[in-house]
Amino acid sequence: MNLAFKDVRHNLGRFSLTAVGIGMMLMIVMGMAGIYRGLIEDATLVIDRIGGDLWVVQRDTRGPFAEVSRLPKTMVHRVEAVPGIETAREFVYHTIQRQHDGKPLRMSILGLSWPTDKGEWLPLVAGRPLAQNHFELIADQSLGFQLNESIQLGKEKYVVVGITNGMVSSGGDGMSIVTLSDSQAIQFDSVGEALRLERSARARRALDVDLFLKQPQLVEQLSQPTSQLPAVSSPQISAVVARIKPGYNIEEVQQTITNWGDVSVFTKPGQEDLLLQGMVDKARRQLGMFRALLTIIAAVIMALILYTLTLDKLHSIALLKLLGAPDRTILGILLQQAIGLGGIGYGIAFLIGQQLFPFFPRRVVITNQDLVQLLVIVLIISVLSSLLGIWRAMRVQPTEALMG
Amino acid sequence: MTEPLAIETRNLNKVYNSGRTEVVALREATLQIPKGQVVALLGPSGSGKSTLLTIIGLVIPPTSGQVFINGELIVDGSLAKTNLRNYRRKNVGFVFQKANLIPFLSAIENVQIAMELNHTSSFNARRRAAELLDEFGVLERSYDKPSRLSGGEQQRVAVARALANNPAVILADEPTAALDSHRAQQVMELFAKIAHEQNAGVIVVTHDHRYLEVFDAIFEIEDGVLRQRVAVVK
Ligand SMILES: Nc1ncnc2c1ncn2[C@@H]1O[C@H](COP(=O)(O)OP(=O)(O)OP(=O)(O)O)[C@@H](O)[C@H]1O
Ligand SMILES: [Mg+2]
């Protein structure tokens, strides 16, 4: 006869409620691990999807995902000319926040160098790559756009021509992929009044410059968008992504480009490491602290619950001792109940989590390794938290069965 | 050599220390109960009846004195000569004034558990539990939890549990308090029968003078002083 089970069945309501409560708490612990895994997966997935073997960025910056990096547009051609480089493409990347359907919408904009790159490498779940160099956009699933929907960004409307997945910035914002010039138009979009002021300021400044006085037709150029002004144009791209020809050593090519002195070069794993150490590491530690705290709280609450469950049974325990039950029998009851409670709570955590996590705004990735780890932790805290109750039960004298 | 006594105590003293006051509950209590005898223990409230019973039942140690069971020295002062809990499990059956049943077990399981703790197989324990419950007229309540049984029914389940392991010693502390006179009579006769048939020593604490004729001997205790009544009145 299993006494632990009989007792649980006798107090089924209370036991189940407790298990659900513990389960909820464990679900959060589980979710924390999942959110962390999600961060890493998102970060590495983007780098993986984009593909390049080498990332050329502004000297001493850590690449487009970690901080602002600016390179002149000509860098692409310089990189392309290095022996061993198969292809090099511009990489423009920035994050914007706009209103969409009356709600704030954050997204990262990734610019493709039209016409060499139309986004064919993107894993599309619907639609097609870009087909023209303006006003088309490929959106990550997580942004929630529909195919053929038109999205107002800056002064223009962009049509969603393709849907991709797994393209999420390390901040959790979905990406929109447009052509380079569109991406800059979106980034440097300013209101009409600002443009007018800027143009007249330019014209006034031009009057002080010899060049414009000698060649008045140049003044015409000043009314073009900033990004298209030849001499005053700002650095335009975030990075250059290069692919190495087969047979060449990545480190050698990396060294060659690094020697230029005006850029830093990362390999793909290097870029991944940077991302994980930089942005994700803080999040990891933050989540880790939370997890540890929650685990401790769960253990304390479990200990208190198990203790009160034991207190309720003290008379029965005294009686069992009076009937000659050995300590191991009593220990068995308490441990089985503790482990049962932990185990059922874990099961509930898993089941509820599976239903709930997909609705989280960021990806929650539950790995088997994390599941096993949590199970072990749960079993350990189950045993630890039953110690208080066990200590009390061991002190019960059989005479207590005769009183009250 | 004669057959060993079922129960023998020699010069049992028990002093309770509750805070500053000392209560002397037993003074030099000595008794001998041969196998196959059922004896009554009479005395006013607070005279030390339960104390004597719990010492003989190996639940609490005496301050001094010895307890022998089946001629074997089990307790010598506060020293235990064996693992008392194991010994108690095999050799002692208890019945209390308040039926002490485990609330989360059904009537039949309450009897069964006493045997299972003694390594009787679940199947055999169940069968014997059913027989005992039948004998006490509570078989039809087998699957009810104690909270759904009347006081008398609970008490009968408790008696069944005490007898389950065929113990050498049965100790009953006012077992008939919750029973009607018919059941009380039945329980007392049953104790006598068990004592005679199983060669056990049985001590019954009772206030009820109606059933004294079933006892082989009567002990009286007052202020911790035990003496045997020479002749049974009535
Ligand atoms: N655990 C204890 N601590 C201190 N004193 C105790 C304890 N148990 C019993 N006593 C005292 O010892 C004396 C004998 O108690 P005991 O319970 O043996 O009496 P009793 O004859 O069984 O009485 P009743 O008929 O009321 O059950 C009483 O004075 C009681 O107050
Ligand atoms: Mg008493």
XYZ file of C-alpha atoms and ligand atoms in Angstrom:
670
model
C 0.000 0.000 0.000
C 1.424 3.340 -0.968
C 0.748 5.695 1.928
C 2.045 8.772 0.099
C -0.389 8.197 -2.720
C -3.313 7.467 -0.382
C -2.685 10.700 1.474
C -2.485 12.682 -1.751
C -5.739 11.170 -2.944
C -7.338 12.097 0.347
C -6.239 15.730 -0.101
C -6.514 15.741 -3.860
C -7.880 19.262 -4.240
C -5.236 20.923 -2.176
C -2.455 18.851 -3.652
C -3.524 19.631 -7.228
C -3.842 23.352 -6.575
C -0.386 23.349 -5.060
C 0.986 21.430 -8.022
C -0.570 23.933 -10.419
C 0.931 26.821 -8.448
C 4.362 25.242 -8.448
C 3.901 24.401 -12.105
C 3.216 28.034 -12.977
C 6.342 29.114 -11.191
C 8.434 26.447 -12.878
C 6.935 27.499 -16.182
C 8.380 30.953 -15.679
C 11.755 29.475 -14.801
C 11.490 27.387 -17.960
C 10.437 30.419 -19.975
C 13.432 32.406 -18.757
C 15.790 29.794 -20.135
C 13.768 29.725 -23.336
C 13.931 33.480 -23.777
C 17.686 33.381 -23.389
C 18.004 30.593 -25.937
C 15.733 32.583 -28.213
C 18.027 35.600 -27.979
C 21.000 33.539 -29.020
C 19.162 31.754 -31.796
C 17.790 34.984 -33.211
C 21.189 36.611 -33.143
C 23.081 33.772 -34.726
C 20.358 32.995 -37.211
C 20.560 36.444 -38.811
C 24.310 36.223 -39.208
C 23.870 32.744 -40.566
C 21.207 33.773 -43.041
C 23.146 36.767 -44.304
C 25.885 34.358 -45.043
C 29.201 36.214 -45.525
C 32.544 34.792 -44.452
C 34.003 38.190 -43.532
C 32.448 41.310 -42.078
C 34.311 44.528 -42.842
C 33.279 47.327 -40.484
C 34.441 50.760 -39.407
C 37.780 50.542 -37.585
C 37.432 49.619 -33.919
C 33.685 49.233 -34.017
C 32.069 45.917 -33.332
C 29.913 45.562 -36.352
C 26.485 46.684 -37.444
C 24.534 44.639 -34.919
C 26.391 45.858 -31.870
C 26.850 49.554 -32.576
C 26.796 52.147 -35.330
C 29.392 51.456 -37.986
C 29.884 53.694 -40.966
C 31.916 52.973 -44.064
C 32.213 54.844 -47.332
C 30.281 53.225 -50.103
C 33.447 52.687 -52.104
C 34.626 50.173 -49.552
C 32.715 47.485 -51.424
C 34.921 47.914 -54.435
C 38.091 47.968 -52.391
C 37.126 44.719 -50.719
C 36.087 43.179 -54.005
C 39.563 43.833 -55.362
C 41.318 41.839 -52.632
C 42.609 38.495 -53.892
C 40.536 35.654 -52.563
C 37.268 37.593 -52.304
C 34.516 36.074 -54.376
C 31.775 38.621 -53.757
C 31.388 41.649 -51.562
C 28.151 43.389 -50.835
C 27.053 46.450 -48.997
C 25.321 45.997 -45.754
C 23.125 48.766 -44.462
C 21.343 48.227 -41.259
C 19.443 50.417 -38.857
C 16.446 50.315 -36.587
C 13.462 52.611 -36.854
C 10.241 53.037 -34.948
C 7.114 54.140 -36.755
C 3.371 54.098 -36.298
C 1.577 51.263 -38.006
C -2.161 50.704 -37.662
C -2.085 53.179 -34.803
C 0.471 51.157 -32.864
C 4.173 51.832 -32.504
C 6.122 49.437 -34.662
C 9.832 48.856 -34.318
C 11.706 47.276 -37.144
C 15.208 46.924 -38.429
C 15.827 47.925 -41.997
C 18.315 45.936 -44.005
C 19.414 47.468 -47.303
C 20.353 45.308 -50.308
C 22.687 46.563 -53.007
C 20.440 46.664 -55.999
C 20.787 45.203 -58.606
C 23.457 42.677 -57.540
C 21.492 41.569 -54.531
C 17.743 41.153 -54.786
C 17.405 39.102 -51.649
C 17.374 35.733 -53.386
C 19.313 34.290 -50.473
C 16.531 35.058 -48.034
C 14.417 32.078 -46.990
C 11.039 33.223 -48.246
C 7.920 31.658 -46.780
C 5.713 33.600 -49.217
C 6.026 35.969 -52.127
C 9.183 36.702 -54.092
C 12.502 38.582 -53.868
C 12.697 42.260 -54.831
C 11.991 42.937 -58.506
C 12.465 46.684 -58.739
C 14.805 49.068 -57.016
C 12.125 51.123 -55.281
C 9.083 50.710 -53.072
C 9.251 46.993 -52.583
C 9.901 45.341 -49.256
C 10.462 41.857 -47.869
C 9.280 41.600 -44.276
C 10.019 39.166 -41.484
C 7.043 37.130 -40.349
C 7.273 38.556 -36.850
C 6.287 42.026 -38.107
C 2.864 40.663 -38.930
C 2.553 42.213 -42.391
C 0.420 40.611 -45.082
C 1.678 39.905 -48.554
C 0.834 42.831 -50.904
C 0.063 45.069 -47.957
C 1.367 48.543 -48.465
C 3.316 50.151 -45.669
C 3.917 53.854 -45.290
C 7.551 54.558 -44.408
C 8.682 58.125 -44.632
C 7.002 59.755 -47.565
C 6.594 56.619 -49.609
C 4.417 53.561 -49.576
C 6.192 50.214 -49.794
C 4.522 47.039 -50.986
C 5.267 43.841 -49.122
C 6.352 41.467 -51.877
C 7.863 38.725 -49.766
C 7.689 37.260 -46.289
C 10.715 35.693 -44.669
C 11.397 34.262 -41.238
C 14.176 34.170 -38.667
C 15.298 37.675 -39.557
C 15.123 39.334 -36.168
C 17.544 41.870 -34.725
C 19.219 41.235 -31.392
C 16.708 43.661 -29.918
C 13.931 41.356 -31.066
C 12.658 43.625 -33.826
C 11.665 42.011 -37.080
C 13.565 43.048 -40.194
C 12.339 44.655 -43.348
C 14.534 44.190 -46.368
C 14.535 46.925 -49.030
C 17.023 48.215 -51.562
C 19.943 50.271 -50.352
C 18.607 53.545 -51.675
C 15.201 52.913 -50.152
C 16.788 52.054 -46.842
C 18.598 55.364 -46.859
C 15.481 57.205 -47.898
C 13.725 55.664 -44.927
C 16.587 56.378 -42.573
C 17.185 59.969 -43.599
C 13.569 60.854 -44.117
C 12.837 64.332 -42.899
C 9.797 66.555 -43.194
C 9.417 68.985 -46.125
C 10.127 72.068 -44.065
C 13.421 70.676 -42.828
C 14.403 69.840 -46.407
C 13.576 73.338 -47.619
C 15.599 74.913 -44.841
C 18.513 72.582 -45.486
C 18.474 73.400 -49.216
C 18.440 77.132 -48.750
C 21.223 76.823 -46.198
C 23.257 74.869 -48.709
C 22.630 77.479 -51.388
C 23.742 80.214 -49.018
C 26.910 78.308 -48.082
C 27.574 77.721 -51.810
C 27.882 81.454 -52.330
C 31.028 81.410 -50.204
C 32.648 78.596 -52.144
C 34.760 79.338 -55.184
C 33.747 76.155 -56.947
C 30.067 77.071 -57.056
C 30.823 80.603 -58.215
C 32.915 79.263 -61.093
C 30.469 76.514 -62.024
C 26.951 77.795 -61.339
C 25.304 74.654 -62.759
C 26.577 72.778 -59.685
C 24.126 74.786 -57.567
C 21.376 72.804 -59.276
C 22.793 69.657 -57.707
C 22.270 71.017 -54.219
C 18.551 70.421 -54.327
C 19.038 66.646 -54.640
C 18.569 64.372 -51.640
C 21.479 64.504 -49.221
C 22.423 60.952 -49.908
C 22.999 61.705 -53.552
C 25.238 64.726 -53.135
C 28.628 63.569 -54.391
C 31.019 65.540 -52.231
C 29.042 66.069 -49.056
C 27.432 62.671 -48.888
C 27.633 61.030 -45.478
C 29.170 57.605 -44.997
C 26.494 55.418 -46.332
C 26.901 51.803 -45.457
C 27.235 49.954 -42.202
C 29.458 47.130 -43.306
C 30.680 45.110 -46.221
C 29.862 41.434 -46.237
C 32.298 39.394 -48.253
C 32.422 35.825 -49.384
C 35.738 34.045 -49.809
C 36.620 32.089 -52.931
C 36.997 28.384 -52.301
C 40.587 27.427 -51.643
C 41.572 30.672 -49.933
C 42.377 30.944 -46.275
C 39.891 33.155 -44.456
C 42.421 34.327 -41.842
C 44.886 35.426 -44.529
C 42.287 37.491 -46.368
C 41.130 38.890 -43.040
C 44.711 39.909 -42.248
C 45.144 41.568 -45.629
C 42.103 43.772 -45.157
C 42.868 44.508 -41.510
C 46.260 45.843 -42.613
C 44.499 48.684 -44.416
C 44.163 50.429 -41.092
C 40.779 52.075 -41.627
C 38.572 49.035 -41.074
C 38.126 46.131 -38.707
C 37.396 42.683 -40.062
C 35.517 39.904 -38.339
C 34.971 36.368 -39.407
C 31.467 35.012 -39.120
C 32.124 33.214 -35.810
C 33.879 36.371 -34.613
C 30.821 38.448 -35.405
C 28.611 35.900 -33.679
C 30.816 35.944 -30.585
C 30.728 39.716 -30.485
C 27.001 39.700 -30.661
C 26.659 37.092 -27.941
C 29.259 38.627 -25.653
C 28.110 42.162 -26.164
C 24.395 42.509 -26.306
C 23.215 39.080 -25.365
C 25.536 38.556 -22.435
C 23.883 41.196 -20.268
C 20.472 39.818 -21.093
C 21.768 36.369 -20.273
C 23.034 37.418 -16.886
C 19.866 39.348 -16.209
C 17.725 36.341 -17.044
C 20.117 34.082 -15.158
C 19.728 36.119 -11.986
C 15.987 36.055 -12.364
C 16.002 32.337 -12.908
C 18.140 31.668 -9.885
C 15.920 33.894 -7.763
C 12.734 32.266 -8.998
C 14.181 28.832 -8.417
C 15.034 29.758 -4.852
C 11.594 31.266 -4.303
C 9.979 28.158 -5.764
C 12.058 26.047 -3.388
C 11.096 28.169 -0.392
C 7.409 28.089 -1.270
C 7.601 24.356 -1.860
C 9.310 23.919 1.486
C 6.566 25.854 3.242
C 3.827 23.930 1.470
C 5.463 20.593 2.160
C 5.985 21.658 5.753
C 2.300 22.461 6.233
C 1.356 19.217 4.481
C 3.599 17.465 7.002
C 2.104 19.348 9.945
C -1.338 18.175 8.852
C -0.062 14.617 8.940
C 1.780 14.752 12.253
C -0.907 12.822 14.080
C -0.883 10.111 11.427
C 2.900 10.042 11.516
C 2.874 9.640 15.307
C 0.331 6.885 14.907
C 2.420 5.128 12.279
C 5.384 5.275 14.629
C 3.203 3.852 17.378
C 2.252 1.009 15.057
C 5.975 0.445 14.623
C 6.550 1.984 11.198
C 10.288 2.504 10.696
C 11.616 5.993 9.956
C 12.321 4.956 6.396
C 8.585 4.419 5.787
C 7.814 7.933 7.016
C 10.725 9.415 5.089
C 9.406 7.595 2.040
C 5.960 9.185 2.336
C 7.355 12.707 2.587
C 9.971 12.310 -0.139
C 7.553 10.678 -2.548
C 5.089 13.485 -2.052
C 7.764 16.143 -2.477
C 9.113 14.567 -5.642
C 5.579 13.931 -6.868
C 4.696 17.562 -6.321
C 7.842 18.737 -8.086
C 7.402 16.258 -10.917
C 3.744 17.075 -11.517
C 4.547 20.786 -11.269
C 7.252 20.266 -13.877
C 4.800 18.463 -16.147
C 2.269 21.254 -15.755
C 4.993 23.824 -16.446
C 5.904 22.001 -19.626
C 2.325 21.645 -20.860
C 1.233 25.200 -20.092
C 4.512 26.554 -21.415
C 4.061 24.802 -24.731
C 0.681 26.466 -25.121
C 1.783 29.852 -23.879
C 5.288 30.489 -25.150
C 4.350 30.858 -28.838
C 2.358 33.958 -27.884
C 5.401 35.674 -26.415
C 6.618 38.654 -28.441
C 10.071 37.154 -28.783
C 11.045 33.651 -29.619
C 11.164 31.222 -26.671
C 13.315 28.238 -27.509
C 13.005 25.277 -25.154
C 15.892 22.893 -25.727
C 16.019 19.336 -24.465
C 19.188 20.162 -22.614
C 17.418 22.941 -20.707
C 14.467 20.653 -20.005
C 16.678 17.966 -18.524
C 18.608 20.544 -16.534
C 15.418 21.997 -15.097
C 14.107 18.536 -14.254
C 17.256 17.812 -12.283
C 16.954 21.170 -10.511
C 13.303 20.486 -9.705
C 14.127 17.093 -8.240
C 16.888 18.620 -6.155
C 14.714 21.407 -4.802
C 11.928 18.910 -4.153
C 14.234 16.902 -1.945
C 15.764 19.965 -0.293
C 12.428 21.584 0.369
C 11.071 18.438 2.003
C 13.904 18.507 4.542
C 12.107 20.952 6.840
C 9.037 18.705 6.944
C 11.174 15.597 7.367
C 13.032 17.193 10.241
C 9.691 17.902 11.947
C 8.324 14.437 11.228
C 11.405 12.743 12.640
C 10.946 14.607 15.911
C 7.362 13.430 16.387
C 6.999 11.098 19.334
C 4.624 8.138 19.087
C 2.989 9.357 22.321
C 1.646 12.325 20.373
C -0.777 9.888 18.775
C -2.269 9.305 22.208
C -2.934 12.955 22.905
C -5.621 15.307 21.614
C 10.999 -24.635 33.949
C 7.625 -22.988 33.792
C 6.358 -21.142 30.790
C 7.594 -17.507 30.704
C 5.191 -14.752 31.661
C 3.561 -12.779 28.866
C 4.149 -9.507 30.673
C 6.208 -8.777 33.713
C 7.202 -5.444 35.210
C 9.560 -4.921 38.094
C 9.613 -1.775 40.203
C 8.543 0.614 37.504
C 8.823 4.270 38.452
C 7.845 7.123 36.244
C 8.428 10.770 37.024
C 7.216 13.377 34.557
C 9.106 16.635 34.551
C 6.778 19.248 33.232
C 8.516 22.554 33.709
C 9.284 23.097 37.378
C 6.820 20.603 38.783
C 7.573 16.917 38.997
C 4.704 14.476 38.713
C 5.265 11.002 40.030
C 2.968 8.887 37.880
C 4.142 5.409 38.891
C 5.703 4.114 42.090
C 7.377 0.705 42.109
C 4.747 -0.799 39.870
C 5.237 -4.548 39.689
C 2.918 -6.985 37.963
C 2.980 -10.414 36.379
C 0.615 -11.557 33.697
C 0.924 -15.156 32.541
C 0.293 -16.054 28.926
C -3.328 -16.573 28.073
C -4.621 -14.169 30.711
C -6.673 -11.040 30.361
C -6.449 -8.583 33.237
C -8.296 -5.381 34.068
C -6.624 -2.222 35.262
C -8.864 0.019 37.353
C -8.214 3.377 38.896
C -9.346 6.959 39.115
C -8.436 9.564 36.547
C -4.811 10.642 36.720
C -3.789 7.605 38.728
C -1.223 6.430 36.165
C -3.110 3.816 34.117
C -2.166 5.200 30.716
C 1.385 5.766 31.880
C 1.736 2.117 32.874
C 0.233 0.991 29.598
C 2.518 3.134 27.454
C 5.576 1.929 29.356
C 4.584 -1.704 28.908
C 3.796 -0.895 25.279
C 7.401 0.364 24.862
C 6.183 3.788 23.834
C 7.808 5.748 26.655
C 10.687 4.679 28.871
C 10.229 4.350 32.615
C 12.384 6.465 34.919
C 13.522 3.197 36.462
C 12.426 -0.432 36.561
C 12.191 -3.244 34.045
C 9.759 -4.575 31.519
C 9.910 -8.209 30.403
C 7.895 -9.572 27.555
C 7.735 -13.318 27.001
C 10.355 -13.586 29.735
C 12.771 -11.413 27.837
C 14.130 -8.189 29.317
C 13.112 -5.472 26.876
C 13.400 -2.263 28.842
C 15.721 -1.596 31.742
C 15.242 1.879 33.096
C 15.630 4.327 30.276
C 17.736 1.773 28.368
C 16.143 -0.119 25.523
C 17.427 -3.669 25.037
C 16.240 -3.859 21.449
C 14.838 -1.675 18.686
C 11.609 -0.806 20.463
C 9.722 0.296 17.382
C 10.382 -2.975 15.575
C 9.620 -4.973 18.693
C 6.401 -3.061 19.235
C 5.345 -3.583 15.639
C 5.624 -7.350 15.944
C 4.514 -7.944 19.499
C 2.186 -5.239 20.758
C -1.350 -4.362 19.762
C -2.862 -1.085 20.992
C -6.437 0.054 21.382
C -7.140 3.520 22.742
C -10.081 5.310 24.197
C -10.267 7.451 21.103
C -10.053 5.219 18.078
C -6.783 6.314 16.593
C -7.233 5.674 12.887
C -5.266 7.149 10.015
C -7.672 9.617 8.377
C -6.491 9.152 4.805
C -6.890 5.383 4.831
C -10.158 3.493 4.542
C -11.289 1.193 7.362
C -9.866 -1.911 5.742
C -6.601 -0.163 4.852
C -6.192 0.932 8.471
C -6.155 -2.731 9.481
C -4.133 -3.779 6.473
C -1.341 -1.266 7.091
C -0.542 -2.733 10.513
C 0.159 -6.051 8.811
C 1.963 -4.599 5.821
C 4.327 -2.781 8.146
C 5.102 -6.255 9.426
C 5.944 -7.458 5.930
C 2.746 -9.401 5.378
C 1.954 -9.472 1.682
C -0.651 -7.002 0.557
C -2.953 -9.796 -0.543
C -2.832 -11.734 2.703
C -3.101 -8.573 4.760
C -6.202 -7.585 2.845
C -7.816 -10.971 3.334
C -7.166 -11.083 7.036
C -8.297 -7.449 7.429
C -11.596 -8.348 5.774
C -12.021 -11.342 8.097
C -11.401 -9.198 11.160
C -13.756 -6.442 10.021
C -16.375 -9.072 9.337
C -15.907 -10.487 12.800
C -16.620 -7.029 14.290
C -19.546 -6.309 12.020
C -17.970 -3.449 10.084
C -17.153 -5.273 6.864
C -19.687 -3.237 4.918
C -17.868 -0.048 5.981
C -14.514 -1.350 4.658
C -14.097 1.347 2.039
C -15.179 4.307 4.140
C -12.689 6.733 5.596
C -12.697 6.970 9.418
C -14.400 10.378 9.300
C -17.502 8.677 7.895
C -17.683 5.999 10.589
C -19.439 6.347 13.923
C -17.313 6.375 17.071
C -18.239 2.766 17.816
C -17.466 1.644 14.293
C -14.108 3.390 14.443
C -13.364 1.684 17.735
C -14.127 -1.725 16.272
C -11.792 -1.046 13.349
C -9.130 -0.046 15.875
C -9.635 -3.319 17.785
C -9.347 -5.226 14.528
C -6.080 -3.427 13.824
C -4.698 -4.254 17.280
C -5.354 -7.935 16.744
C -4.152 -8.070 13.167
C -0.587 -9.194 13.846
C -1.515 -11.754 16.520
C 0.576 -9.849 19.071
C 1.891 -11.389 22.267
C 0.713 -8.357 24.197
C -2.510 -6.448 23.731
C -2.967 -3.174 25.577
C -6.350 -1.514 25.587
C -6.953 1.888 27.162
C -10.698 2.245 27.803
C -11.578 0.515 24.547
C -15.273 0.294 25.245
C -15.969 3.934 26.018
C -17.537 4.561 22.631
C -19.371 1.266 22.374
C -22.878 0.250 23.333
C -23.109 -2.394 26.016
C -23.627 -5.206 23.544
C -20.534 -4.301 21.539
C -18.604 -3.556 24.718
C -19.417 -7.008 26.031
C -18.426 -8.482 22.690
C -15.086 -6.670 22.664
C -14.280 -7.697 26.228
C -15.141 -11.313 25.447
C -13.058 -11.104 22.337
C -10.048 -9.930 24.337
C -10.551 -12.869 26.675
C -10.857 -15.235 23.742
C -7.704 -13.901 22.099
C -5.804 -14.181 25.335
C -6.877 -17.757 25.801
C -6.643 -18.923 22.206
C -3.474 -17.112 21.191
C -1.764 -17.364 24.523
C -1.397 -13.593 24.642
C -1.252 -11.290 27.626
C -3.984 -8.693 27.580
C -4.340 -5.600 29.778
C -7.566 -3.646 29.585
C -7.994 -0.288 31.319
C -11.646 0.187 32.085
C -14.003 2.191 34.212
C -16.811 -0.133 33.392
C -17.419 -2.561 36.224
C -20.075 -4.492 34.318
C -17.734 -6.781 32.447
C -15.266 -7.572 35.173
C -16.262 -11.261 35.251
C -14.418 -11.910 31.994
C -11.057 -10.991 33.535
C -8.602 -13.453 35.004
C -7.190 -10.844 37.361
C -7.878 -7.260 38.369
C -5.260 -4.632 39.182
C -6.026 -1.375 40.847
C -3.884 1.699 40.755
C -4.116 4.829 42.848
C -1.632 7.699 42.835
C 0.809 5.550 40.916
C 0.647 2.694 43.399
C -0.345 -0.607 41.812
C -1.863 -3.549 43.653
C -3.723 -6.670 42.638
C -7.256 -7.141 43.855
C -7.343 -10.428 45.592
C -10.868 -11.471 44.927
C -13.187 -10.399 42.170
C -16.232 -8.691 43.602
C -19.612 -9.730 42.279
N 3.456 13.774 29.336
C 3.193 14.102 30.615
N 3.844 15.116 31.193
C 3.608 15.444 32.490
N 2.733 14.831 33.247
C 2.032 13.796 32.717
C 2.219 13.403 31.363
N 1.381 12.351 31.105
C 0.709 12.129 32.247
N 1.087 12.977 33.203
C 0.604 13.008 34.589
O 0.826 11.740 35.161
C -0.284 11.353 35.924
C -0.825 10.023 35.422
O -1.380 10.231 34.129
P -2.099 9.085 33.311
O -2.391 9.618 31.969
O -1.262 7.867 33.372
O -3.436 8.882 34.127
P -4.685 7.925 33.804
O -4.817 7.027 34.928
O -4.545 7.337 32.465
O -5.873 8.962 33.812
P -7.243 8.928 32.908
O -8.113 7.930 33.545
O -7.748 10.319 33.079
O -6.829 8.610 31.534
C -1.278 12.481 35.852
O -1.142 13.279 37.002
C -0.868 13.239 34.632
O -1.170 14.590 34.802
Mg -5.555 7.542 30.553
